[in-house]
CSV table of C-alpha atoms in Angstrom, one decimal:
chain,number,residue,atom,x,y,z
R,1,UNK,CA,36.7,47.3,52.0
R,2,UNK,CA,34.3,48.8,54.8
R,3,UNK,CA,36.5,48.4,57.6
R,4,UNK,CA,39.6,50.5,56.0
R,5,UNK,CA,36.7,53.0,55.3
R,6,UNK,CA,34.7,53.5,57.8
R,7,UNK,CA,37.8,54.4,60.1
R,8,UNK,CA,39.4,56.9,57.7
R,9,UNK,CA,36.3,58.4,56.7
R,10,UNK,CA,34.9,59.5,59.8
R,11,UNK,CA,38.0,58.6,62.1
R,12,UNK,CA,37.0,60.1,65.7
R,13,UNK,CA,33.7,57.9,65.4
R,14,UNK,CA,34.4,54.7,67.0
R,15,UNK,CA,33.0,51.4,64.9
R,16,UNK,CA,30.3,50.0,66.6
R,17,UNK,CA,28.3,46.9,66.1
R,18,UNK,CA,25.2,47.9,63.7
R,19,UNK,CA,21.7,48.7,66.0
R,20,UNK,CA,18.7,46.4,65.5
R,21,UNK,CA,17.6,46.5,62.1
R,22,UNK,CA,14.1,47.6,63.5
R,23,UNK,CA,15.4,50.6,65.6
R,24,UNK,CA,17.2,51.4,61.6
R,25,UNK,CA,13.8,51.4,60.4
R,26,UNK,CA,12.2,53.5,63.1
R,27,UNK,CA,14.5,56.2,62.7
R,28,UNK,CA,13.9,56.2,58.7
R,29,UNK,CA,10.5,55.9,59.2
R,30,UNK,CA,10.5,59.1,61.4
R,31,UNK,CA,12.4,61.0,59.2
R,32,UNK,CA,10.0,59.9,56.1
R,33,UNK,CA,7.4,61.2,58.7
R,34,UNK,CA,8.0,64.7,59.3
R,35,UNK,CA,9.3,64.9,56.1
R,36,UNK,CA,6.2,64.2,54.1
R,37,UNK,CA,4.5,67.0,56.9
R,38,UNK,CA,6.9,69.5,55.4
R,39,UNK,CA,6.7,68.3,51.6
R,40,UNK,CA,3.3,68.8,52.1
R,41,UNK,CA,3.0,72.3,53.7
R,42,UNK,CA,5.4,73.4,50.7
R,43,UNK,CA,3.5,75.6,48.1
R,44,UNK,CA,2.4,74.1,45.2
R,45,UNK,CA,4.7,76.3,42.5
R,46,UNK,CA,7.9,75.2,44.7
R,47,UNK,CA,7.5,71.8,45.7
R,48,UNK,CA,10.5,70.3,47.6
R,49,UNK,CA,9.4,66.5,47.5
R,50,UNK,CA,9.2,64.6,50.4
R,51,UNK,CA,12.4,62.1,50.0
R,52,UNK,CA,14.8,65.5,49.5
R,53,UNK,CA,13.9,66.8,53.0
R,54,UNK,CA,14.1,63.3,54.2
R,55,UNK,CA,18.0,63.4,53.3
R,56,UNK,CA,18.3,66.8,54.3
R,57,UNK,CA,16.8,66.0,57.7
R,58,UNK,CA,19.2,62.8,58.3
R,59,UNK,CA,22.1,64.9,57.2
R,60,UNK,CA,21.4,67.4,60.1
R,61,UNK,CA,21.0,64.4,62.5
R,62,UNK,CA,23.9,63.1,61.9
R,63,UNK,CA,25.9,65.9,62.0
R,64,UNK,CA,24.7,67.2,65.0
R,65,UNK,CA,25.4,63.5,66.1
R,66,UNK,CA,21.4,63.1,67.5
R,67,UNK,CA,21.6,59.9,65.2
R,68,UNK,CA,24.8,58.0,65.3
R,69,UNK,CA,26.0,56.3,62.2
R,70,UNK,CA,26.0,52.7,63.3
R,71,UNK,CA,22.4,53.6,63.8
R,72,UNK,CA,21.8,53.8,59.9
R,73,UNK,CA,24.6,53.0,58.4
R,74,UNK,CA,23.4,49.2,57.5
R,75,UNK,CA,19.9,50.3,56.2
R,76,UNK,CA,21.3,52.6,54.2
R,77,UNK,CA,24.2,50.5,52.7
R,78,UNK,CA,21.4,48.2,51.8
R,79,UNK,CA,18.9,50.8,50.0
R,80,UNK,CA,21.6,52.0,47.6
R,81,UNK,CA,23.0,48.8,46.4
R,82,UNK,CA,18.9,47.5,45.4
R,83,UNK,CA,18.2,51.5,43.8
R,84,UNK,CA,18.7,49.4,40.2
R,85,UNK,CA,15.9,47.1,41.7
R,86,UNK,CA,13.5,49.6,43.0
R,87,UNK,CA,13.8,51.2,39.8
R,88,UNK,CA,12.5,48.6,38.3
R,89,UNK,CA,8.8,49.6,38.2
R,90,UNK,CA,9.7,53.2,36.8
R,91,UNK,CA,10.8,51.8,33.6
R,92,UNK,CA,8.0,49.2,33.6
R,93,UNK,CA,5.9,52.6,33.6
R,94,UNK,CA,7.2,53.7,30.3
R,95,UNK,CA,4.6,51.0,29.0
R,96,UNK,CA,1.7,53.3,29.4
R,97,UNK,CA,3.9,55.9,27.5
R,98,UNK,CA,4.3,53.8,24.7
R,99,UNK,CA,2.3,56.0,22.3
R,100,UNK,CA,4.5,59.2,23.1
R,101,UNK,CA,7.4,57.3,21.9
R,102,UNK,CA,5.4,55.9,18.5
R,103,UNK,CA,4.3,59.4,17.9
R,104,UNK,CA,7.2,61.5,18.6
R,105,UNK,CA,9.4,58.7,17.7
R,106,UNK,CA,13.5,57.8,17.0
R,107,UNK,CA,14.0,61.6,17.5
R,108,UNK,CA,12.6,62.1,20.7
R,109,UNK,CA,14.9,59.1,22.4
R,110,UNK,CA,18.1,60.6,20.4
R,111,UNK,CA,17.6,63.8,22.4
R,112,UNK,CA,16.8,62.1,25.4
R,113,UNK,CA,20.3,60.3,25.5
R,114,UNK,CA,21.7,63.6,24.3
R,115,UNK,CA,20.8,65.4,27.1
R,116,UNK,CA,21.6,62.7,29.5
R,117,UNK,CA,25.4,63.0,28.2
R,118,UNK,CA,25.0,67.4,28.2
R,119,UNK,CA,24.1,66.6,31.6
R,120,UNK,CA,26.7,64.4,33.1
R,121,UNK,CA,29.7,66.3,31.0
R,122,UNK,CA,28.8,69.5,31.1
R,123,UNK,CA,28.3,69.5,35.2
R,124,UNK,CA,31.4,67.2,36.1
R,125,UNK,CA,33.3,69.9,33.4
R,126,UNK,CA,32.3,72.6,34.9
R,127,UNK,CA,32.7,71.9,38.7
R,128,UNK,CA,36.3,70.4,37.8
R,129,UNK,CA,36.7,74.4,36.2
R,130,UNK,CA,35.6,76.1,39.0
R,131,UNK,CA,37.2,74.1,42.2
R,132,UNK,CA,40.3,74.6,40.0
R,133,UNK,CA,40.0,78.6,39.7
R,134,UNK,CA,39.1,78.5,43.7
R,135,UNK,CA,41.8,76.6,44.5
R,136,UNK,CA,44.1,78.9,42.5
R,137,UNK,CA,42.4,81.9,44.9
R,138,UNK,CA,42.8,80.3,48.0
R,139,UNK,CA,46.5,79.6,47.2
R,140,UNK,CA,45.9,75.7,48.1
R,141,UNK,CA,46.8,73.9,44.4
R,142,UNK,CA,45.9,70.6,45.3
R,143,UNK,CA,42.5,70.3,43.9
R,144,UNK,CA,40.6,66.8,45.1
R,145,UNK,CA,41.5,63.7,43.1
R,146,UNK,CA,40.8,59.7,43.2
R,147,UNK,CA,43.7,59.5,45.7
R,148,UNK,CA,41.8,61.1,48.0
R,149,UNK,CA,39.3,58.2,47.9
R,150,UNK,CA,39.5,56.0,51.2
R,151,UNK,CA,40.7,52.6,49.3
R,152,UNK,CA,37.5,51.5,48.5
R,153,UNK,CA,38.4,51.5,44.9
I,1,UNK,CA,-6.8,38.6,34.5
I,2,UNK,CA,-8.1,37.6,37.9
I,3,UNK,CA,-4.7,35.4,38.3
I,4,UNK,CA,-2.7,39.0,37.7
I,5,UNK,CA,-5.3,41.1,40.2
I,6,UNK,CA,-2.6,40.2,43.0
I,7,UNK,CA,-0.7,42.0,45.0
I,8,UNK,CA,2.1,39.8,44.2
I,9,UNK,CA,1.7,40.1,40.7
I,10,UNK,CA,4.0,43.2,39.8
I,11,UNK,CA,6.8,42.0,42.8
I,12,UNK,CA,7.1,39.2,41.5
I,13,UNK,CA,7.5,40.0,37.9
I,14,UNK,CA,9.5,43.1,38.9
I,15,UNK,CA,12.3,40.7,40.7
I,16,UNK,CA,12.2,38.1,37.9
I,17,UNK,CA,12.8,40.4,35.3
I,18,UNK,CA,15.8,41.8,37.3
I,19,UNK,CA,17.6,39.0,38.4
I,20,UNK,CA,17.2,37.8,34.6
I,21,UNK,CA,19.2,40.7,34.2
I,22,UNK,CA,21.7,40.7,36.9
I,23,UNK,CA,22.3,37.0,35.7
I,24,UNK,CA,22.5,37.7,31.8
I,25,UNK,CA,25.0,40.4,33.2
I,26,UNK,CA,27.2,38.6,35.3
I,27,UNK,CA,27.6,36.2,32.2
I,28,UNK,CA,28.0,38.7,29.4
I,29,UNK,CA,31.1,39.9,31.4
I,30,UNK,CA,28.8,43.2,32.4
I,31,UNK,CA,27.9,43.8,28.3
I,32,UNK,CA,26.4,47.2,28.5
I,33,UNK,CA,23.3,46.4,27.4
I,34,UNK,CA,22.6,43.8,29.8
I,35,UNK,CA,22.6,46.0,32.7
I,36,UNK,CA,19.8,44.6,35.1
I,37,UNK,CA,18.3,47.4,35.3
I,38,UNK,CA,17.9,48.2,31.2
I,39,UNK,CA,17.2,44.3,30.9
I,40,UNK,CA,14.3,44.6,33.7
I,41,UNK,CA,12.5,47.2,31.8
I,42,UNK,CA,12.4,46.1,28.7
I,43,UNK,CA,11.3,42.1,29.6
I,44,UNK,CA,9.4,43.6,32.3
I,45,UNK,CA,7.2,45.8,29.0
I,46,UNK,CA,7.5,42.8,27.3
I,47,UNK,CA,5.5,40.8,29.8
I,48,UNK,CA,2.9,43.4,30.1
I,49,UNK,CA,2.8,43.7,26.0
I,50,UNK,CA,2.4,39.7,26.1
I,51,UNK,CA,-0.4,39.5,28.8
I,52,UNK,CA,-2.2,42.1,27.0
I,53,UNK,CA,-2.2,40.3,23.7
I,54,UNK,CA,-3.1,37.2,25.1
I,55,UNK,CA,-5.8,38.1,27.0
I,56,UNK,CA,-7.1,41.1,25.1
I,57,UNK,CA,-7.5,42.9,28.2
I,58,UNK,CA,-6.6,47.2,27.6
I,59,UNK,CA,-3.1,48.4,28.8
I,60,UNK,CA,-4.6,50.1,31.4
I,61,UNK,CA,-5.7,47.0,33.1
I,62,UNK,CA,-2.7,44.8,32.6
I,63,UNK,CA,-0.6,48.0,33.8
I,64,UNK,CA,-3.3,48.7,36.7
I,65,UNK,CA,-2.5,44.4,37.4
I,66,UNK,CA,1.2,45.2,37.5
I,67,UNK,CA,1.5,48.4,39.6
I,68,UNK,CA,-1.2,48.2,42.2
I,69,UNK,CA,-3.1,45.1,42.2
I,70,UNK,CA,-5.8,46.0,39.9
I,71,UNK,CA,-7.4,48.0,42.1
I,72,UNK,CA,-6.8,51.3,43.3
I,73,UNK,CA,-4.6,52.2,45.8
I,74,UNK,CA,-3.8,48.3,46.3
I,75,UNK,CA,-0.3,46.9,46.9
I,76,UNK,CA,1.5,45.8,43.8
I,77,UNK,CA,4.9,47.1,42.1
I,78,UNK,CA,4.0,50.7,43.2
I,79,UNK,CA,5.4,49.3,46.8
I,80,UNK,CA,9.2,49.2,45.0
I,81,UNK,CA,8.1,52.3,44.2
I,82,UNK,CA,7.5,53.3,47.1
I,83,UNK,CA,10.9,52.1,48.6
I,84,UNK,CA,12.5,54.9,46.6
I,85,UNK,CA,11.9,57.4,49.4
I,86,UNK,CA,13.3,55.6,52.2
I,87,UNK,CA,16.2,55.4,49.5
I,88,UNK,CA,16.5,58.6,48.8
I,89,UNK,CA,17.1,59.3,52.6
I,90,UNK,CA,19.6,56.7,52.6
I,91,UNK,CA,22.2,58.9,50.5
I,92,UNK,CA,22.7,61.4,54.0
I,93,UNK,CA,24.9,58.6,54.8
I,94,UNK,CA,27.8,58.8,51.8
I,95,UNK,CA,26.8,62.9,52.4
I,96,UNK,CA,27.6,62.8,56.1
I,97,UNK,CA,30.9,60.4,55.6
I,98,UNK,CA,32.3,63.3,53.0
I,99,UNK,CA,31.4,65.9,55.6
I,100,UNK,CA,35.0,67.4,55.2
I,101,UNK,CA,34.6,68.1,51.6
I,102,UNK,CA,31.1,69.1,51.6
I,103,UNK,CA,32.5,71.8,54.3
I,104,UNK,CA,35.4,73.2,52.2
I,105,UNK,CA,33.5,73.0,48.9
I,106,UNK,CA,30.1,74.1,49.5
I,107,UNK,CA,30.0,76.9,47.5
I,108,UNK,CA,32.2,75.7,44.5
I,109,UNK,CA,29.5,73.0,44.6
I,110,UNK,CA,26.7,75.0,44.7
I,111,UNK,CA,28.0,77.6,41.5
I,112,UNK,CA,28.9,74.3,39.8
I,113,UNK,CA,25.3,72.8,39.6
I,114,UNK,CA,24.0,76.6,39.0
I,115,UNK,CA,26.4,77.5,35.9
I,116,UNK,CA,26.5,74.0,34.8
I,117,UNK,CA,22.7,73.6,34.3
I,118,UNK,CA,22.7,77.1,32.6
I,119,UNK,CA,25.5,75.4,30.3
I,120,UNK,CA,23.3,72.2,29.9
I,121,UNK,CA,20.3,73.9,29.4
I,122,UNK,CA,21.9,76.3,26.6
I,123,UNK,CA,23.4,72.9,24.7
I,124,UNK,CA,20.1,70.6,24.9
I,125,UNK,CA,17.9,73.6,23.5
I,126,UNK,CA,20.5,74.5,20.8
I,127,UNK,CA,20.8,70.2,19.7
I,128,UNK,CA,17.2,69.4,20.1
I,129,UNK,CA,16.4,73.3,18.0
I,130,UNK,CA,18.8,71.6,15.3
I,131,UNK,CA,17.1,68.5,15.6
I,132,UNK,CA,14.0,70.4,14.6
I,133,UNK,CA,12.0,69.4,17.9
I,134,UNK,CA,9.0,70.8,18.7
I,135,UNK,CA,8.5,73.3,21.2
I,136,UNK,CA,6.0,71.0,23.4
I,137,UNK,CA,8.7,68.8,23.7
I,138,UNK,CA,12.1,70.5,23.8
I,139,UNK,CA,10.0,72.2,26.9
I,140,UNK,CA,9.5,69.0,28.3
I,141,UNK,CA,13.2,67.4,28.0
I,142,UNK,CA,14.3,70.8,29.7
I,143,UNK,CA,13.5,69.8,33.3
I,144,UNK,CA,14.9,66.8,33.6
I,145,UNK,CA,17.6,67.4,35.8
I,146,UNK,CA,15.0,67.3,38.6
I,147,UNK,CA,13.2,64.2,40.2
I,148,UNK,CA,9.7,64.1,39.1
I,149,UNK,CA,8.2,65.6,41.4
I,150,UNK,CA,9.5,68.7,40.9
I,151,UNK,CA,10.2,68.2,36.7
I,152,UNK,CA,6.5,67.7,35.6
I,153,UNK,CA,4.5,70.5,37.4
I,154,UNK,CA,7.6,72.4,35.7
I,155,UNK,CA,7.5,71.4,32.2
I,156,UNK,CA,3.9,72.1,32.5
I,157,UNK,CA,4.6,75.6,33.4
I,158,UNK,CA,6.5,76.6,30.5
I,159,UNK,CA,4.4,74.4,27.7
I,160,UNK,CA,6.2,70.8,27.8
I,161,UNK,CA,4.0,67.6,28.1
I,162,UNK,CA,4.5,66.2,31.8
I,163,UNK,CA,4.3,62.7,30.5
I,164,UNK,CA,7.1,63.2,28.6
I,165,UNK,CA,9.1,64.9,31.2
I,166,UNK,CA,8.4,62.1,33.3
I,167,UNK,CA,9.8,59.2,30.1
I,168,UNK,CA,12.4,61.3,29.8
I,169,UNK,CA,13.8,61.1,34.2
I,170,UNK,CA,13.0,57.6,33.9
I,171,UNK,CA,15.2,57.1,30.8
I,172,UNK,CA,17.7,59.4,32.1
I,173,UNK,CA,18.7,56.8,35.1
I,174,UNK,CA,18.5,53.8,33.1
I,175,UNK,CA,21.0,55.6,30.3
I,176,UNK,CA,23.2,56.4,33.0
I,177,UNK,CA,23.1,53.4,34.5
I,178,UNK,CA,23.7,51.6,31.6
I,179,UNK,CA,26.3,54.0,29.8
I,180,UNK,CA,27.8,55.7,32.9
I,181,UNK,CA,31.0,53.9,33.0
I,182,UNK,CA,31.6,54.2,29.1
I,183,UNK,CA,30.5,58.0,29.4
I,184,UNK,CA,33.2,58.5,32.1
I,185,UNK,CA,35.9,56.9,30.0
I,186,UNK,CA,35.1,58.1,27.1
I,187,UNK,CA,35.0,62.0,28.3
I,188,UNK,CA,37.8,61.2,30.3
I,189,UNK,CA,35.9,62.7,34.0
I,190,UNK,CA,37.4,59.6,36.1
I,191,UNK,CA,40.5,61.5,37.7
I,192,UNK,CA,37.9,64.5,39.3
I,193,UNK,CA,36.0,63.0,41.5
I,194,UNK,CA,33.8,65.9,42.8
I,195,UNK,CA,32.5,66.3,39.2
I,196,UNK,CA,31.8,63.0,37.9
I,197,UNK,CA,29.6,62.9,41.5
I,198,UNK,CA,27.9,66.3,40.1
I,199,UNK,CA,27.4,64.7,37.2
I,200,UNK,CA,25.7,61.1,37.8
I,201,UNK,CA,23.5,62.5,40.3
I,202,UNK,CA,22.6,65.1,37.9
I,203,UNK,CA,22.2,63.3,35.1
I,204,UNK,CA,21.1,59.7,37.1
I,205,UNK,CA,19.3,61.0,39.8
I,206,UNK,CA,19.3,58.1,42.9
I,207,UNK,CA,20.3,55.2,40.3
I,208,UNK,CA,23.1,57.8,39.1
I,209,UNK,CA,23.8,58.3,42.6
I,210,UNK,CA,24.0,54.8,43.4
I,211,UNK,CA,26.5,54.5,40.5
I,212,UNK,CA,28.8,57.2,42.0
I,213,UNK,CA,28.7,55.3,45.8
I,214,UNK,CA,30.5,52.5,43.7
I,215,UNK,CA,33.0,54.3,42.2
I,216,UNK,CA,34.0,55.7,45.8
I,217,UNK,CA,33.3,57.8,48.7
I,218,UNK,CA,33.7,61.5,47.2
I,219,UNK,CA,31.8,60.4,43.9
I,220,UNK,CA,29.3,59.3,46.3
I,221,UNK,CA,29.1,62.1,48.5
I,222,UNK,CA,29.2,64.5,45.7
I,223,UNK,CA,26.2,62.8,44.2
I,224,UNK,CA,24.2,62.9,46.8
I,225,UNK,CA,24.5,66.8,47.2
I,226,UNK,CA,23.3,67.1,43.8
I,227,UNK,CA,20.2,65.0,44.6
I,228,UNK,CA,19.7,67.4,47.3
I,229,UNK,CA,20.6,70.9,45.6
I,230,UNK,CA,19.9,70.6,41.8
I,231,UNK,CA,15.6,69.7,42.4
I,232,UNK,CA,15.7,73.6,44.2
I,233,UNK,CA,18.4,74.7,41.4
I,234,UNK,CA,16.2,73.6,38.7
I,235,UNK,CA,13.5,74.6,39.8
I,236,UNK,CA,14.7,78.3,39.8
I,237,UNK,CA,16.9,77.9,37.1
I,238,UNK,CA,14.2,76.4,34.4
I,239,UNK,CA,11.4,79.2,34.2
I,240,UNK,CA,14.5,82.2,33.7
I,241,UNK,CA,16.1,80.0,30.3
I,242,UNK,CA,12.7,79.7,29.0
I,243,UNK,CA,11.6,82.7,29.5
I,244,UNK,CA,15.0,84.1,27.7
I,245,UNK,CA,14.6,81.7,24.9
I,246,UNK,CA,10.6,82.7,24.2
I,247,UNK,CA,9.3,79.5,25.1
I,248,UNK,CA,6.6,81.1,27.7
């Protein structure tokens, strides 16, 4: 699966061999670096957490091709598929907030999965509505679908 | 409760817990509610619960044990924790590989998280009015779209309770990650890939995001745009809806 997509994906970049998995962690670490100087210089009634400039800052690396993607490619292949993991500890958390659930109770978790549906439906509903209309305005019908995917499905 | 004062403690739990899960998983046949993730929580509470009725020891201290050692600012779970950052970064990967579509689509993508959380916003206050919810905490479920980070100073600001803005993002990702693929089938998003992206970052945050980099590249890439865009959306997008529906 990640051959036939790495070469469609970003075809003119050629496949190399992954870098050192320390010279991967260097160039996260730097970018967790400055990021957490900017997250903190951020005023206090608009924060813009650390980990959001972090990907913000990679993205402009890469695209400006300062970082390569063989350079973080492997790290960050790795770090998505254990996010369930890492995640672990969060939802441990909801221990200490064991009393909020006893006193606002059966209610309170019914809304919470509500709005976690609203969420997801109403978003993916109403970006499928509006790429539609703009396609119809740029004159281009062929709106985005699964096909479009690079066989990794 | 000196055995549990260890670093190791809450790591080792933490992994336990999850590859219980990943292994009662992969034998249910991937039953929903045997996600790893759903079934790491809830042993992973249970073990706390346990340790805290056999020894008699407050939560606070078998929760201190668990997430940093028992002492402050010690190692313990709070170092997987920790790893979310570097995670985080991670998604400018699938962002940069989907650089074609994040070029022709910027702005569609943009007025879809902006409309689309107006939209969400207006549903969850009009269900959980229904439900007859309290202010306190309909204030507090409203700015969950956004990490933590930004979600609790928010739901401060306009009268929620920050702990249970902060139940409710954790619950959000382990919902989605447990429910995602149903919710896809059952409202039938799975042939627009660009939305169901929107949507399980939205709604998942980076475990929602995760989700959408398995399903494939433009889920993925979509996804993490909305990790990106919807903390700055929600932040401006939040104090305006309460303010029209009188809740500050």
């Amino acid at each position: 699966m990640d051959d036939s997509k790495k070469k469609s994906a970003v075809g003119k970049e050629k496949e190399k061999e992954p870098s050192n998995i320390l010279v991967q962690i260097a160039i996260f670490v730097s970018v967790l670096f400055v990021s957490n100087i900017l997250a903190m210089f951020m005023p206090k009634s608009f924060p813009v957490p650390a980990p959001v400039w972090g990907l913000l800052i990679l993205y402009f690396l890469l695209t400006t091709k300062i970082v390569k993607l063989h350079q973080v490619e492997q790290m960050s292949t790795f770090l998505i598929s254990i996010i369930g993991f890492l995640f672990v500890p969060s939802g441990v958390q909801l221990y200490t907030h064991l009393d909020i659930i006893k006193s606002d109770g059966i209610m309170l978790i019914i809304a919470i999965i509500i709005s976690t549906i609203v969420l997801l439906v109403v978003i993916s509903y109403t970006a499928k509505f509006i790429i539609a209309i703009s396609s119809k305005i740029r004159g281009n019908g062929k709106a985005v679908s699964q096909e479009d995917n690079d066989g990794n499905n | 409760m000196a055995i549990i004062n260890n670093s190791f403690f809450g790591i080792f739990v933490s992994i336990v817990v999850y590859l219980i899960g990943v292994f009662l998983f992969r034998k249910s046949n991937g039953f929903f509610l045997f996600q790893p993730l759903f079934v790491g929580m809830v042993l992973g509470i249970f073990v706390l619960w346990t340790i805290q009725h056999l020894t008699g020891a407050s939560p606070t201290a078998v929760y201190d044990a668990y997430w940093q050692g028992g002492t402050k600012n010690h190692l313990g779970a709070n170092f997987l924790f920790w790893m979310l950052s570097p995670a985080t970064i991670a998604f400018a990967v699938p962002l940069y590989k989907r650089n074609d579509l994040v070029k022709k689509y910027w702005v569609e993508l943009l007025l879809a998280l902006i409309i689309g959380l107006f939209i969400s916003l207006a549903v969850i206050y009009g269900v959980t009015k229904a439900m007859g919810l309290s202010d306190r905490v309909i204030a507090s479920l409203l700015p969950s779209s956004a990490t933590t980070a930004i979600a609790m100073p928010l739901a401060a600001g306009i009268g929620g309770e920050p702990a249970i803005t902060a139940m409710t993002c954790i619950l959000n990702a382990v919902i989605i990650l447990a429910l995602g693929d149903q919710l896809v089938k059952l409202f039938r998003l799975q042939k627009d890939p660009i939305g169901v992206g929107l949507g399980l970052g939205t709604s998942g945050k980076t475990v929602g995001s995760a989700k959408a980099v398995q399903l494939g590249s433009i889920q993925g890439a979509m996804a993490s745009i909305s990790l990106v865009v919807i903390g700055v959306v929600t932040d401006l997008v939040v104090p305006i809806f309460a303010k029209w529906v009188g809740l500050v």
